[in-house]
mmCIF file of C-alpha atoms and ligand atoms in Angstrom:
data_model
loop_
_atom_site.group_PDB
_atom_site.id
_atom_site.type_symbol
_atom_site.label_atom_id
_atom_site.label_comp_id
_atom_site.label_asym_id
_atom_site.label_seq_id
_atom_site.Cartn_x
_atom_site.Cartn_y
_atom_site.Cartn_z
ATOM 1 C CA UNK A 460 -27.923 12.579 6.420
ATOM 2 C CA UNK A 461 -25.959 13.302 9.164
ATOM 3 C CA UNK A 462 -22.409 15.664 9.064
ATOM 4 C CA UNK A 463 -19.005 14.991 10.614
ATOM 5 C CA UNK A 464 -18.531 16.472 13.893
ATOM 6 C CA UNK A 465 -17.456 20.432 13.796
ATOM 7 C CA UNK A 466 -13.374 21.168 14.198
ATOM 8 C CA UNK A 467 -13.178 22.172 17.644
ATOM 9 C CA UNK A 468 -9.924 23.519 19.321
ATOM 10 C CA UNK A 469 -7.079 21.583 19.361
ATOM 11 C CA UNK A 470 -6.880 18.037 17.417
ATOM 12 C CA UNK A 471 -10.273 16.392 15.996
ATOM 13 C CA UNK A 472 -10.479 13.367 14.824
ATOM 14 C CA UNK A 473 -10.999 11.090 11.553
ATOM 15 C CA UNK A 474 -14.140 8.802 12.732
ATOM 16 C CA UNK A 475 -16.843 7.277 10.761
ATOM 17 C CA UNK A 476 -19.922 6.306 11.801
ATOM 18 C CA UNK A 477 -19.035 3.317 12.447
ATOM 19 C CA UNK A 478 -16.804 4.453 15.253
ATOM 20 C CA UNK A 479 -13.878 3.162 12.936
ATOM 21 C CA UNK A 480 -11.074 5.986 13.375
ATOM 22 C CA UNK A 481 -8.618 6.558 10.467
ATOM 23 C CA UNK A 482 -4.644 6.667 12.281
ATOM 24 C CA UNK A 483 -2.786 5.019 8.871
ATOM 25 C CA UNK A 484 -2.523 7.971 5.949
ATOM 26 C CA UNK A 485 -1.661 6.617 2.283
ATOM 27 C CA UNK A 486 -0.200 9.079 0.320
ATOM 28 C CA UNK A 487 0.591 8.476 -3.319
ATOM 29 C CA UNK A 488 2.808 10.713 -4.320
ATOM 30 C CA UNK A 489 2.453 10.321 -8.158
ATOM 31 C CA UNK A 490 0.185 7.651 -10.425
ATOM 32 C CA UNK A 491 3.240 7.016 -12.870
ATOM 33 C CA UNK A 492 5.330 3.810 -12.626
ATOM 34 C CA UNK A 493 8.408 2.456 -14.624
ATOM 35 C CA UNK A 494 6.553 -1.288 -14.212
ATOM 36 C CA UNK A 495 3.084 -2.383 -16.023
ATOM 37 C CA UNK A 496 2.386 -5.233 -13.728
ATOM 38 C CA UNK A 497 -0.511 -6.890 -15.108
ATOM 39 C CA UNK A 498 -3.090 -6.886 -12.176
ATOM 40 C CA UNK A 499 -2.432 -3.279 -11.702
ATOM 41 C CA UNK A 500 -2.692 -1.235 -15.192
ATOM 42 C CA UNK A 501 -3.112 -1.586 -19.162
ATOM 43 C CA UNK A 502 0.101 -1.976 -21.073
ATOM 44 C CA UNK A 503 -0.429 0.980 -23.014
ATOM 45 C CA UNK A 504 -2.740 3.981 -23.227
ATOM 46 C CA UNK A 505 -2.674 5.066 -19.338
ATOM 47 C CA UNK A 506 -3.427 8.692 -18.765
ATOM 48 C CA UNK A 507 -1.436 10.534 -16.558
ATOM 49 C CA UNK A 508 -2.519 13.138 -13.931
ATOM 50 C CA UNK A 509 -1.495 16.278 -15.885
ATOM 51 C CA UNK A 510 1.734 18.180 -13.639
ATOM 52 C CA UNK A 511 -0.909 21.331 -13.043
ATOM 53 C CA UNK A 512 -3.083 18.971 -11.609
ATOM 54 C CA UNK A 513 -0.188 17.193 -9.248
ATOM 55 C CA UNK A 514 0.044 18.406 -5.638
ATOM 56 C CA UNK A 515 3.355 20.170 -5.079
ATOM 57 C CA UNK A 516 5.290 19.448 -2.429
ATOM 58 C CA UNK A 517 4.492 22.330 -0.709
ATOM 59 C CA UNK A 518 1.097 21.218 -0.985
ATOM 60 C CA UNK A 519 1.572 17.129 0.083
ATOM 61 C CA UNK A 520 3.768 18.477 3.170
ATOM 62 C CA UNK A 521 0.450 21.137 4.024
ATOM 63 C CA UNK A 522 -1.560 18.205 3.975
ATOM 64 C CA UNK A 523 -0.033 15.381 5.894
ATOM 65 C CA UNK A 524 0.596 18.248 8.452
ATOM 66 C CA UNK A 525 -3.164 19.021 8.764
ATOM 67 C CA UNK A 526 -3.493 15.087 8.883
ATOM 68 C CA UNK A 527 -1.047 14.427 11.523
ATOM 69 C CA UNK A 528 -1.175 17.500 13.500
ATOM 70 C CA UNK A 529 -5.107 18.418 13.630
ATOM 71 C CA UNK A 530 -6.720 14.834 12.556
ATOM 72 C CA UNK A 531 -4.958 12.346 14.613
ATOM 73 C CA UNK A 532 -2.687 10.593 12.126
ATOM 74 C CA UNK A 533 0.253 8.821 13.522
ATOM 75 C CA UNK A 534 1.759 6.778 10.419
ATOM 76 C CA UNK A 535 2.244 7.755 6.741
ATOM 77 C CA UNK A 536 2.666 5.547 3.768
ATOM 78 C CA UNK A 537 4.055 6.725 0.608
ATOM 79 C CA UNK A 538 2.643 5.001 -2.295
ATOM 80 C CA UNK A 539 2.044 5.504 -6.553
ATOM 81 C CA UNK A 540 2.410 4.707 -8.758
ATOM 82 C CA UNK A 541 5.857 4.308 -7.969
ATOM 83 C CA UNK A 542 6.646 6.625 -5.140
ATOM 84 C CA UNK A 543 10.472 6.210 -5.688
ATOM 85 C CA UNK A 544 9.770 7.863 -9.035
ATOM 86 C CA UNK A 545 9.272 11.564 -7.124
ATOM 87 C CA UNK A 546 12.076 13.390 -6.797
ATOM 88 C CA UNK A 547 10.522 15.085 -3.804
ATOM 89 C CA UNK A 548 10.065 11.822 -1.863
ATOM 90 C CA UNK A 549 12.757 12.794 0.706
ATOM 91 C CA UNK A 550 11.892 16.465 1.145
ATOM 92 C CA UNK A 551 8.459 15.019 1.799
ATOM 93 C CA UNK A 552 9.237 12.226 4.270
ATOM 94 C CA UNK A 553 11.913 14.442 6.307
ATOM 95 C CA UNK A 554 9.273 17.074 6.410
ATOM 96 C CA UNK A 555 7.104 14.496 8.031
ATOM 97 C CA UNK A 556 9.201 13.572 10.524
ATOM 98 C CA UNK A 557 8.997 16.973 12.042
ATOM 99 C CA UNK A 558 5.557 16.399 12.716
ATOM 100 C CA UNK A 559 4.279 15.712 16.062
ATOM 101 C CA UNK A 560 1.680 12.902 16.615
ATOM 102 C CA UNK A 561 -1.336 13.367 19.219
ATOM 103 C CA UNK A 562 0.859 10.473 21.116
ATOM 104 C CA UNK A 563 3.692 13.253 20.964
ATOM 105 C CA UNK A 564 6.339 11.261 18.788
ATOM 106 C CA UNK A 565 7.763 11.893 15.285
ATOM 107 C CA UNK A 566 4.701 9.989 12.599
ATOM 108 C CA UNK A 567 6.081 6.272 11.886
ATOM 109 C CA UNK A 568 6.881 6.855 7.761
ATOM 110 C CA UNK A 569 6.921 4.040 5.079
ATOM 111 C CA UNK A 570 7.182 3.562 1.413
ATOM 112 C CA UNK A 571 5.047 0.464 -0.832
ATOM 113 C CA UNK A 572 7.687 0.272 -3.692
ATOM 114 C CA UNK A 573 9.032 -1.773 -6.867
ATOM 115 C CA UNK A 574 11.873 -1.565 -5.401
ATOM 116 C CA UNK A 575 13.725 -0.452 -8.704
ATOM 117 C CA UNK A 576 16.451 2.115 -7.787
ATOM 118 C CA UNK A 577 15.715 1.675 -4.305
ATOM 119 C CA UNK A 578 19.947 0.532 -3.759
ATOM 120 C CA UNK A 579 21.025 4.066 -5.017
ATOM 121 C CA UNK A 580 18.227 6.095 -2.727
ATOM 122 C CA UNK A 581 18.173 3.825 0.278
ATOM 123 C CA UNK A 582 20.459 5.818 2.489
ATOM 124 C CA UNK A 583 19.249 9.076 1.468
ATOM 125 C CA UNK A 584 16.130 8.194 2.184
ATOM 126 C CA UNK A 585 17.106 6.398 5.832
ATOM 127 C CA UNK A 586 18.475 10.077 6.450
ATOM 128 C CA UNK A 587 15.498 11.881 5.617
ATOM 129 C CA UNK A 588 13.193 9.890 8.260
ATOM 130 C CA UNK A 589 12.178 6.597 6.647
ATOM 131 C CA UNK A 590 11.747 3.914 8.964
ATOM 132 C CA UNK A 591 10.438 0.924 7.266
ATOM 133 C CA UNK A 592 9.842 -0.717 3.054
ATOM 134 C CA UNK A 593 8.034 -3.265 2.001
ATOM 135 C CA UNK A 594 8.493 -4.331 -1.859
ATOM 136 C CA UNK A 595 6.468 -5.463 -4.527
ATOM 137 C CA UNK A 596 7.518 -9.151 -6.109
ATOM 138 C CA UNK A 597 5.673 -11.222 -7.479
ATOM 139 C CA UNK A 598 7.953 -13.798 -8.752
ATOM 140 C CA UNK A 599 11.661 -14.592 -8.431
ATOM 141 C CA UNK A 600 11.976 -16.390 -11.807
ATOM 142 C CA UNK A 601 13.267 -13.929 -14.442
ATOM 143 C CA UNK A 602 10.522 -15.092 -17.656
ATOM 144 C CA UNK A 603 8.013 -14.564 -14.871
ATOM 145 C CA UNK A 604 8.799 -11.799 -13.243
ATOM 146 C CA UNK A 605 8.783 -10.084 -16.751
ATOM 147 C CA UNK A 606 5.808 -11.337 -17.402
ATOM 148 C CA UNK A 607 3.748 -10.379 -14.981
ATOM 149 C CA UNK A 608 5.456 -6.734 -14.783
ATOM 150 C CA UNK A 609 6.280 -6.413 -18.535
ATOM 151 C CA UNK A 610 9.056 -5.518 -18.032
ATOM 152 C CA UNK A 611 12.663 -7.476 -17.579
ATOM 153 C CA UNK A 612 14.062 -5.772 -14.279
ATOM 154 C CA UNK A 613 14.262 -8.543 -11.623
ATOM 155 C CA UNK A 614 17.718 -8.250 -10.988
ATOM 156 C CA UNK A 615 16.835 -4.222 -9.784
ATOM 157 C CA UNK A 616 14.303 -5.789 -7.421
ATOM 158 C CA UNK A 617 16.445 -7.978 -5.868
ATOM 159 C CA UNK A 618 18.839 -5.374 -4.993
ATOM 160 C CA UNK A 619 16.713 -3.419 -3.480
ATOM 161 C CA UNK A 620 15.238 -5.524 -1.115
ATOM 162 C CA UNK A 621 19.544 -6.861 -0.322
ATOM 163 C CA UNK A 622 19.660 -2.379 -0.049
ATOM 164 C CA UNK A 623 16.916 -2.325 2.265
ATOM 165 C CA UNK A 624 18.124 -5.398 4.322
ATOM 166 C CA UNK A 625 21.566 -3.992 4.798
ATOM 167 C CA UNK A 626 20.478 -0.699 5.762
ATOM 168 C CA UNK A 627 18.091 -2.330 8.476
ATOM 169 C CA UNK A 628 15.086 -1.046 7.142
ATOM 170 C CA UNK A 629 13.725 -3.912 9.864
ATOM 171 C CA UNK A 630 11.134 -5.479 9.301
ATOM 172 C CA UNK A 631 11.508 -5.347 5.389
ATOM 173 C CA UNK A 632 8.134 -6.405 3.886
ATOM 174 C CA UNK A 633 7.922 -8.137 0.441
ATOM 175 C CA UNK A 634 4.484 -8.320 -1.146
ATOM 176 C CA UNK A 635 3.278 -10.491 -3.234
ATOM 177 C CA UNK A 636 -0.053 -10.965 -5.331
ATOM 178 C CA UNK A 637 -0.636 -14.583 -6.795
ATOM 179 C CA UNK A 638 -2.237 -15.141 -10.189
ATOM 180 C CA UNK A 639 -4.271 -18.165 -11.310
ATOM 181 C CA UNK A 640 -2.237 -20.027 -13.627
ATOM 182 C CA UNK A 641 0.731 -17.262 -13.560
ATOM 183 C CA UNK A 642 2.747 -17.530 -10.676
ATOM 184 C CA UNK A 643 1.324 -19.945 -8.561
ATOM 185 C CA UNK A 644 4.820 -21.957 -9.053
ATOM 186 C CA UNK A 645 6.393 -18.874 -7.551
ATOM 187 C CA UNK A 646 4.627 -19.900 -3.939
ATOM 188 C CA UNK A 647 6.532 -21.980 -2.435
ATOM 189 C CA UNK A 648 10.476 -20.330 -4.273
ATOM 190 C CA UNK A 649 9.344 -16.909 -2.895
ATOM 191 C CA UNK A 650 8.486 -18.010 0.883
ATOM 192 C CA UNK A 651 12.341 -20.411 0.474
ATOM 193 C CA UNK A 652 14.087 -17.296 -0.594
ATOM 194 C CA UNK A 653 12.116 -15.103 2.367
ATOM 195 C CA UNK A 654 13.214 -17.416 4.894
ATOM 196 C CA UNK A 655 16.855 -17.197 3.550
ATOM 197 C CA UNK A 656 17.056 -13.881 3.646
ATOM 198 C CA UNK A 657 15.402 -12.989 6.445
ATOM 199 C CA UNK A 658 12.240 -10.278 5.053
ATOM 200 C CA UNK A 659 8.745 -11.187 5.506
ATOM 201 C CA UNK A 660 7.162 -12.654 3.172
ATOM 202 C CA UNK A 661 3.105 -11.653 2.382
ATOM 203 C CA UNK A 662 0.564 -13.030 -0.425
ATOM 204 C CA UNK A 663 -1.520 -10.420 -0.866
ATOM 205 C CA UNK A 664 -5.239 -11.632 -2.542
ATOM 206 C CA UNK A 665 -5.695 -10.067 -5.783
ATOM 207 C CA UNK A 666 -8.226 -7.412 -5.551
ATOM 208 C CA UNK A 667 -10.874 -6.034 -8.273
ATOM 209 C CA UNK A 668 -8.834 -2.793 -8.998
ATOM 210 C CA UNK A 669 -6.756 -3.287 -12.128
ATOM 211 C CA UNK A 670 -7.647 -3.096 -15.752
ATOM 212 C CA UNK A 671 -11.369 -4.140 -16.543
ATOM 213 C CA UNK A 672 -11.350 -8.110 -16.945
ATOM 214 C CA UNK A 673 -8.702 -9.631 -15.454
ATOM 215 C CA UNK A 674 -9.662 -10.225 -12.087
ATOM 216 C CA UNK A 675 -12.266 -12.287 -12.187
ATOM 217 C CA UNK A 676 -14.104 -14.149 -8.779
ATOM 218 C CA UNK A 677 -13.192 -18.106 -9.732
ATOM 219 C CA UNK A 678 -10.340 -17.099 -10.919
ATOM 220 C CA UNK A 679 -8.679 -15.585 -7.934
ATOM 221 C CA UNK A 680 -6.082 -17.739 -6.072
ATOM 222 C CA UNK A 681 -7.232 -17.481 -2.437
ATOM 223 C CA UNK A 682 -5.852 -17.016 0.590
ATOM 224 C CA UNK A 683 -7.081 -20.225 1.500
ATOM 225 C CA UNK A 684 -5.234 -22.006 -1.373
ATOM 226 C CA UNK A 685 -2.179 -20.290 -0.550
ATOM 227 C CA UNK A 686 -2.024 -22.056 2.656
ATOM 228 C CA UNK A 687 -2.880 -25.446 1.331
ATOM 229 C CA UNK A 688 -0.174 -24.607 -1.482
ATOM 230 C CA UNK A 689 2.408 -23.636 1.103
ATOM 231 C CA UNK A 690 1.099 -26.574 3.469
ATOM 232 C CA UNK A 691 2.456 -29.374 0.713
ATOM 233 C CA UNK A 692 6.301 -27.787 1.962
ATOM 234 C CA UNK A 693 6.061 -26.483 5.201
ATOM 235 C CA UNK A 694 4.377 -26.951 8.941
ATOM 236 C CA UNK A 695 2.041 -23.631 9.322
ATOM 237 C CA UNK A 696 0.544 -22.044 13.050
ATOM 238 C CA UNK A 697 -1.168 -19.265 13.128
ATOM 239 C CA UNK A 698 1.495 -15.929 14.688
ATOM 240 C CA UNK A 699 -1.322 -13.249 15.529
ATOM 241 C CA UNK A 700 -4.594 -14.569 16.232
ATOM 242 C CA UNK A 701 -5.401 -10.931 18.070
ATOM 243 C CA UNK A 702 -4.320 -8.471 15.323
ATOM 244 C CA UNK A 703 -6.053 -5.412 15.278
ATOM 245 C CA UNK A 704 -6.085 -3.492 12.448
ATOM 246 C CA UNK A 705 -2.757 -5.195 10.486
ATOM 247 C CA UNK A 706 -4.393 -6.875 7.535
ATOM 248 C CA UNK A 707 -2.307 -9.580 7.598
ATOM 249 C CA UNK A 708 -2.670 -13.295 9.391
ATOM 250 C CA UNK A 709 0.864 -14.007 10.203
ATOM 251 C CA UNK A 710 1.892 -17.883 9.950
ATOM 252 C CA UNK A 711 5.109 -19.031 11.935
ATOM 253 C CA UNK A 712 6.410 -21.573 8.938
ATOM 254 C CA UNK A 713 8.650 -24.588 9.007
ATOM 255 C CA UNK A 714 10.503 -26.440 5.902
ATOM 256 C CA UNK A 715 9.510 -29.972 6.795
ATOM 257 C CA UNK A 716 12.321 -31.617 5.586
ATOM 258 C CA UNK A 717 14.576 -28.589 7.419
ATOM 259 C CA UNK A 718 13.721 -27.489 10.373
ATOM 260 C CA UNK A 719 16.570 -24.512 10.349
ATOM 261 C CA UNK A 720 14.298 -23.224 7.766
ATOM 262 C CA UNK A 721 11.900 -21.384 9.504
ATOM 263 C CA UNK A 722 10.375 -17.335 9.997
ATOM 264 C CA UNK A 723 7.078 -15.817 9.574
ATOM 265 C CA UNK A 724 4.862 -15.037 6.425
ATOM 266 C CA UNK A 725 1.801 -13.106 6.590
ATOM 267 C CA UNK A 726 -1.414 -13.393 4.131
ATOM 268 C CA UNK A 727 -3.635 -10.388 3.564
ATOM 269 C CA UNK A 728 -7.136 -11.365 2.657
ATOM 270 C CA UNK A 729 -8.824 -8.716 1.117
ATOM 271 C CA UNK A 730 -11.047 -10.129 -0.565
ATOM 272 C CA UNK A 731 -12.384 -13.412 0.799
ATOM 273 C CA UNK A 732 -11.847 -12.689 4.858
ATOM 274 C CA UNK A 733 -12.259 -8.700 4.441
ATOM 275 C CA UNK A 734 -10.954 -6.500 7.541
ATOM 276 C CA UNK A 735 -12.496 -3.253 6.708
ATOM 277 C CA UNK A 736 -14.600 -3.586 10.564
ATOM 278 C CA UNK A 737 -10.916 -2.533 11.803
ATOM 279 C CA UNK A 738 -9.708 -1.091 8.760
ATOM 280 C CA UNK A 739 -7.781 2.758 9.733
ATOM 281 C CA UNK A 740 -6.982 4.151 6.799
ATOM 282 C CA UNK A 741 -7.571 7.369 4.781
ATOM 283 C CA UNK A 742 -5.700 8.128 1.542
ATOM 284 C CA UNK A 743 -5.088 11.062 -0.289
ATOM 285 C CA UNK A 744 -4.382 10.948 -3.907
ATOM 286 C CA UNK A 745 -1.791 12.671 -6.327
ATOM 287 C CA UNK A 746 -4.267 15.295 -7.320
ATOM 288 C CA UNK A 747 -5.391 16.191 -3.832
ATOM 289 C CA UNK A 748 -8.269 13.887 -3.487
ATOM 290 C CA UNK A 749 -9.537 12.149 -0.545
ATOM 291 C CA UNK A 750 -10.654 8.830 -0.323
ATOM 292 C CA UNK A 751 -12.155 6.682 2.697
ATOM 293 C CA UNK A 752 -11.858 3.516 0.951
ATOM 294 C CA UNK A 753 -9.692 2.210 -1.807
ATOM 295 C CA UNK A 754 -12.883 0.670 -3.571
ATOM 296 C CA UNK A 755 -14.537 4.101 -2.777
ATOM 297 C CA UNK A 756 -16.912 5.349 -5.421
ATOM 298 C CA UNK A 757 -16.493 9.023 -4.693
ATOM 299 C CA UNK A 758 -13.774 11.120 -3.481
ATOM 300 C CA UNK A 759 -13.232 14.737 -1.629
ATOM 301 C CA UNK A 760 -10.984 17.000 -4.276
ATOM 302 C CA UNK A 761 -8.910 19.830 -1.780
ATOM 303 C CA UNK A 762 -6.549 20.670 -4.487
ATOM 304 C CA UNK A 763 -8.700 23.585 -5.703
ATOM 305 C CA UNK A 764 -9.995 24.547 -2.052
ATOM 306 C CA UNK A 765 -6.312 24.667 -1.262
ATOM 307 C CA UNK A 766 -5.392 26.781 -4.488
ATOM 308 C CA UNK A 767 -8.304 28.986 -4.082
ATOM 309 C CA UNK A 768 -7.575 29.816 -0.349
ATOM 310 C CA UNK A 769 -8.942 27.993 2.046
ATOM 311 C CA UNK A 770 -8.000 27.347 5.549
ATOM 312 C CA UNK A 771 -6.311 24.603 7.762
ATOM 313 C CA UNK A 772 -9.393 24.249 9.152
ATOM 314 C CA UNK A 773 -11.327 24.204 6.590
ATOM 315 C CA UNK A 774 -9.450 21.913 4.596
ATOM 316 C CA UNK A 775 -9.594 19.698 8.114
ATOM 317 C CA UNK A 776 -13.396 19.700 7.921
ATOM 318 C CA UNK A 777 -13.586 18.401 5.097
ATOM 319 C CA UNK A 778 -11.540 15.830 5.655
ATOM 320 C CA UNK A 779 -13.335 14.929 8.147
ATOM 321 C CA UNK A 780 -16.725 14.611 6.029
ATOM 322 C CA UNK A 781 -14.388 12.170 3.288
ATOM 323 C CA UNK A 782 -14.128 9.957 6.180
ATOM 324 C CA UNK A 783 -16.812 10.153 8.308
ATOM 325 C CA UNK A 784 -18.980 8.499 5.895
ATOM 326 C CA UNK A 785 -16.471 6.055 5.015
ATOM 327 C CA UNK A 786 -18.847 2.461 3.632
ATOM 328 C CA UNK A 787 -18.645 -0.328 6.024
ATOM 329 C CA UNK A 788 -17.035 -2.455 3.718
ATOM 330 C CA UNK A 789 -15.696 -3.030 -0.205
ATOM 331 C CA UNK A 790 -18.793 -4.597 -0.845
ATOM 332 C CA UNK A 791 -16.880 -7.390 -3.530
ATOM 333 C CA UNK A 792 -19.251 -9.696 -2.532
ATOM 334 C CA UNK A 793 -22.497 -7.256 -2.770
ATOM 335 C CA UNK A 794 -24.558 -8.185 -6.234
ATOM 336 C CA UNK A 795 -24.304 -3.854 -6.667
ATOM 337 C CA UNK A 796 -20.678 -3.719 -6.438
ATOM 338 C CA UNK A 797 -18.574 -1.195 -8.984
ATOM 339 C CA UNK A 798 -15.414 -1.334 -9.681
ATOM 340 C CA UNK A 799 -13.717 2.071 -8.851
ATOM 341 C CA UNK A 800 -13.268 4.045 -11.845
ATOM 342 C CA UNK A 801 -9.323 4.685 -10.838
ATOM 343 C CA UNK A 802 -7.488 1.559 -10.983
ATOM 344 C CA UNK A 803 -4.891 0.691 -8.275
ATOM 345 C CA UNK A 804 -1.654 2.695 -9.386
ATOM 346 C CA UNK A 805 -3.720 5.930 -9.450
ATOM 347 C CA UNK A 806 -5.698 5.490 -5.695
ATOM 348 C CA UNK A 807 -2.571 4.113 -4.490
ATOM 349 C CA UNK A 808 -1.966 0.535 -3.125
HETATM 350 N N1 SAM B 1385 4.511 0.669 -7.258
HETATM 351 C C1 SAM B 1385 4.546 0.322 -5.890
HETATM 352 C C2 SAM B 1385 4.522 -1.186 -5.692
HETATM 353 O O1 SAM B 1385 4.263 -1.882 -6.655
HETATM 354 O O2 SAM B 1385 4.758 -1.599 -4.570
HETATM 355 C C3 SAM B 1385 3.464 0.959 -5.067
HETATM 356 C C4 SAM B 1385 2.089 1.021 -5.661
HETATM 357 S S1 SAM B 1385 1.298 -0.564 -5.890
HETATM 358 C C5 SAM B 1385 -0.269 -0.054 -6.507
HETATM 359 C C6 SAM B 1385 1.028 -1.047 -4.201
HETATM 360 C C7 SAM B 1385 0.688 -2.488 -3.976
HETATM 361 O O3 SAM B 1385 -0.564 -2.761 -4.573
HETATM 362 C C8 SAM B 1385 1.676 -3.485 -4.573
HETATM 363 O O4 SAM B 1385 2.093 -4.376 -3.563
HETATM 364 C C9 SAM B 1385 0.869 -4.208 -5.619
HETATM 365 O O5 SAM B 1385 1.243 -5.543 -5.750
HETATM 366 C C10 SAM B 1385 -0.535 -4.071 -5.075
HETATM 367 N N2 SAM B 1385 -1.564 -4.171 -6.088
HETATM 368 C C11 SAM B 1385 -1.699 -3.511 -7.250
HETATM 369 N N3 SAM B 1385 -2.817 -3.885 -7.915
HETATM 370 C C12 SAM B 1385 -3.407 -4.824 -7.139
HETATM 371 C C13 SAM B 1385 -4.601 -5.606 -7.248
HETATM 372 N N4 SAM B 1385 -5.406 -5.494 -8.297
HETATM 373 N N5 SAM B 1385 -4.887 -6.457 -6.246
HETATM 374 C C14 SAM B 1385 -4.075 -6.585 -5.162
HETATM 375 N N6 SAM B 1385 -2.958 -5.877 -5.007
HETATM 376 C C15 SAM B 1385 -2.618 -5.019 -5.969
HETATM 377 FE FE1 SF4 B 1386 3.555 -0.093 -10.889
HETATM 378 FE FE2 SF4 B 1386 3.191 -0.975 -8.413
HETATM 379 FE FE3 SF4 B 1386 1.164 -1.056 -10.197
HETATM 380 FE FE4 SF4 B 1386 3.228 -2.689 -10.521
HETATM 381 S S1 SF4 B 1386 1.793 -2.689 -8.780
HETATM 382 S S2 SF4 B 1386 2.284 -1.413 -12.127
HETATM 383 S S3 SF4 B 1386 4.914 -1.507 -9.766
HETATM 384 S S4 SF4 B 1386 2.104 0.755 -9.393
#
């Protein structure tokens, strides 16, 4: 086995040996949520992260600095959970913005949210450094919505993403994750109401990471089926056939029968077109754990190193090991593959 290159001076970096270099930091901030969406986690009987065993924010801000200021990262994500459920979020995200990338600018910062309460903390959180949202919704009819989410709060979605648009948030992202024989009605009402308001639109493919059972292979709607489902209403071409690492395909769209009705959706693939060859991302959990890959089956625990003394540079290195033997890829597909034992609102989507 070989080891992850040794911290020199100055800033190392997160590679793998793959040459795949991590620049995208997920942070979730916390694994509790005030939704149960159905893909995601059990209705009852989740356990929560005990608050001993939840990085401060003393501790998150030590650690996106060591990320951003001796491993090379230049963006941060704040995720859950439900990151707008941490009171800390904009101490944390202004304390980013301090930071200095290796490309000498402020870290680009963003937030994956519900979206619920997001109209009363939108400005704050503008102030404190945030420059861009996307939003989790899965359906814009009310039965569904509650459905899916079990819980009846589409009305505090909605808001949030009309918050986010009026405080030019630009571009404001809405994500969306289609279930077979749930809310594949909600295809074509979702992309009409992104076009109308003017946020972009993206079908996320559901991935193997929420309660045992309910994804299944067959019964995953696929990206391909999206596109013939969205092809029925409008004209599709492809936006970004040269996209790096961005996960999503972006579509220019069309309403046939309108052509004033027109924008840009994007469809992440996960699962059956997989992008981990470009993926750039490194996450760090709520209880100070690293991992390369969200369907990672071990993970790099600095909470204790940090409470026990150790170093910037030490906590650095290992860092660098988590991610320098990042897999090449999930693996869905692979006849071996496990299912992470933390489910998606606990790694952090
Ligand atoms: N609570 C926030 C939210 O819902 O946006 C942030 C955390 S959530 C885990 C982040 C993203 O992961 C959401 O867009 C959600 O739809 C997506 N997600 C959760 N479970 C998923 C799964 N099994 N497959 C695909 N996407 C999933
Ligand atoms: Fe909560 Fe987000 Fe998971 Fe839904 S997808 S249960 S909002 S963490």
């Amino acid at each position: 086995m070989g080891s992850a290159p040794a911290l020199g001076r100055g800033r190392s970096l997160l590679t793998d040996t793959y040459g795949r270099t991590a620049r995208d930091l997920r942070v979730s901030l916390t694994d509790r949520c005030n939704l149960r969406c159905t893909y995601c986690m059990p209705e009852e009987g989740v356990e929560w992260t005990p608050t001993d065993q939840t990085l401060t924010v003393d501790e998150f801000n030590r650690l996106i600095r060591i990320a951003v200021e001796m491993l090379g990262i230049r963006q941060v994500r704040f995720t859950g959970g439900e990151p707008l459920l941490h009171r800390g979020l904009e101490q944390i995200i202004a304390a980013t913005k301090k930071l200095t990338t290796d490309e000498e600018a402020a870290p680009r910062t963003a937030i994956t949210t519900n979206g619920l309460g997001l109209d009363r903390r939108v400005q704050r959180l503008k102030d404190a450094g945030l420059d861009r949202v996307n939003i989790s919704l899965d359906s814009i009819d009310k039965e569904r919505y509650a459905r899916l989410t079990r819980r009846d709060r589409l009305p505090g979605v909605l808001k949030g993403i009309a918050a986010a648009i009026e405080h030019g948030l630009h571009p404001v992202k809405v994500n969306a994750v289609i279930m077979r024989g749930i809310n594949e009605g909600d295809v074509i009402p979702l992309t009409e109401f992104a076009l109308v308001h003017g946020f972009q639109l993206r079908f996320i493919e559901q991935m193997p990471l929420g309660p045992g059972g309910v994804w299944t292979r067959n019964g995953m709607v696929t990206a391909e089926q999206i596109i013939d489902m969205l092809s029925q209403r409008f004209a599709l071409t492809p936006a970004n056939d040269n996209r790096g690492s961005a996960p999503a395909a972006l579509w220019n769209v069309t309403d046939r029968s309108d052509q004033t009705l027109t924008g840009r959706i994007g469809i992440i693939a996960s699962v059956s077109q997989p992008f981990c060859g470009n993926c750039d991302r490194t996450r760090l959990t709520s209880d100070g754990c690293i991992r390369s890959c969200l369907f990672s089956t071990t993970e790099t625990p600095l909470r204790e190193m940090m409470r026990t003394g150790a170093t910037d540079t030490e906590l650095a290195q290992a860092w660098q090991q988590a991610m320098f033997f990042k897999p090449a890829g999930h693996g869905i597909d692979d006849p071996s593959f496990l299912q992470p034992a933390r489910g998606m609102s606990q790694i952090g989507g």
